[in-house]
Structures are given as structure tokens and as C-alpha cells.
Short mmCIF file of C-alpha atoms in Angstrom, two decimals:
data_model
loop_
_atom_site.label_atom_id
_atom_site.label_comp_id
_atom_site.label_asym_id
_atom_site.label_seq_id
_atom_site.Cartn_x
_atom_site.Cartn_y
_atom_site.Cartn_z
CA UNK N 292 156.23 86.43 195.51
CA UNK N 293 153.74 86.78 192.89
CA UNK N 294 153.43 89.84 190.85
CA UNK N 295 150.47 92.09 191.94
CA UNK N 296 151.95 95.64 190.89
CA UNK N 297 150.68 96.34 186.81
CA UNK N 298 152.76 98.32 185.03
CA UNK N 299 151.50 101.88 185.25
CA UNK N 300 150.97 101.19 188.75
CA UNK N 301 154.64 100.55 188.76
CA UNK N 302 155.45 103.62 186.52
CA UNK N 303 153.37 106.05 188.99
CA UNK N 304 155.27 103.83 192.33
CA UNK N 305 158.41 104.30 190.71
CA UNK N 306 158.25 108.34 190.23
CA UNK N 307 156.56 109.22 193.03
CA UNK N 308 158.98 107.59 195.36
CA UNK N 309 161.42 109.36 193.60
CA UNK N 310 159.81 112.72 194.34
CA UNK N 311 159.42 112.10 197.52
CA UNK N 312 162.99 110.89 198.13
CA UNK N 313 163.77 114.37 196.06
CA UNK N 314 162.27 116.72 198.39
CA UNK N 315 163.54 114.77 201.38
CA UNK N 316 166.60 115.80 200.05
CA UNK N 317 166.02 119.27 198.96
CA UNK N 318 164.57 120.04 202.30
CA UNK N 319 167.27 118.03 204.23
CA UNK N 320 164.38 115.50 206.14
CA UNK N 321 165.03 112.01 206.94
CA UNK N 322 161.47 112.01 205.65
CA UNK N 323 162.58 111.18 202.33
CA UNK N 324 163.37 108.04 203.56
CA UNK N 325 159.61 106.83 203.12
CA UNK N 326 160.23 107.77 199.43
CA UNK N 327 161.97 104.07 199.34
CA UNK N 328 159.05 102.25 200.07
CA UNK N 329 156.87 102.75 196.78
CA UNK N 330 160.37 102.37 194.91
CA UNK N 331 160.68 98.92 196.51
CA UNK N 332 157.60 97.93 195.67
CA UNK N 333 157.36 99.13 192.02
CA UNK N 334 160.31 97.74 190.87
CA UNK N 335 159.96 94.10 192.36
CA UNK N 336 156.50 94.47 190.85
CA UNK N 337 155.25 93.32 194.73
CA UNK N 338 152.92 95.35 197.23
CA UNK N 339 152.58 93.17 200.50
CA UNK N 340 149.30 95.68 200.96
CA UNK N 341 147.87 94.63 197.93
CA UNK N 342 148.42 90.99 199.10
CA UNK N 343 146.54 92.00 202.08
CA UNK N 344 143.56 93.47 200.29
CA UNK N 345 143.40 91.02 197.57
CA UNK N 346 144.37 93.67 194.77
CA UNK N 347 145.29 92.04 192.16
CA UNK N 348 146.75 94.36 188.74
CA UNK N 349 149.12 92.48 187.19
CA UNK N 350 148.26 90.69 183.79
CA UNK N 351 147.78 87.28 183.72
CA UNK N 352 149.44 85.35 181.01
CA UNK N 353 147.66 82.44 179.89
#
């Protein structure tokens, strides 16, 4: 798995995951399952959707 998840996409994954798992929470809804998701995929730095699309925003170090 290469990274394709920069890092302020990975700050803004990361956060609003965790809202979303939050109000799942507050308002007692298994929907705040789906909060996981961008979690997931912001901190292994890998989107299988960008794959997909060809999005590419990690750095590359040369």
C-alpha cells in the first residue's frame, strides 16, 4: 500500500471521523460506526477510493 492520503488530508480524515463517531454516540446511532472509515484511512495514510480515481496527495520524496 502506497501512501496516497497528504497530510492535511489526513488531519481533516482524522477529525471528522472523530465527529462523526462523536455524535453517533451522543445521539446513541450505530451510525457512528461510519465515523471509522475516514479514521482508517487517515491514519494508514491509504484511501482505496483515491486508488480508484487516481488521486494522488501524498509528497513524493525524491
Amino acid at each position: 500500500m502506497n501512501c496516497n492520503v497528504g497530510k492535511t488530508e489526513q488531519a481533516i480524515r482524522i477529525t471528522i471521523g472523530a465527529a462523526i463517531v462523536f455524535a453517533g454516540l451522543y445521539y446513541r446511532s450505530w451510525w457512528g460506526l461510519a465515523g471509522l472509515a475516514p479514521i482508517i484511512t487517515g491514519t494508514t495514510r491509504y484511501c482505496p477510493a483515491n486508488a480508484v480515481f487516481g488521486i494522488q496527495n501524498c509528497k513524493v520524496n525524491h
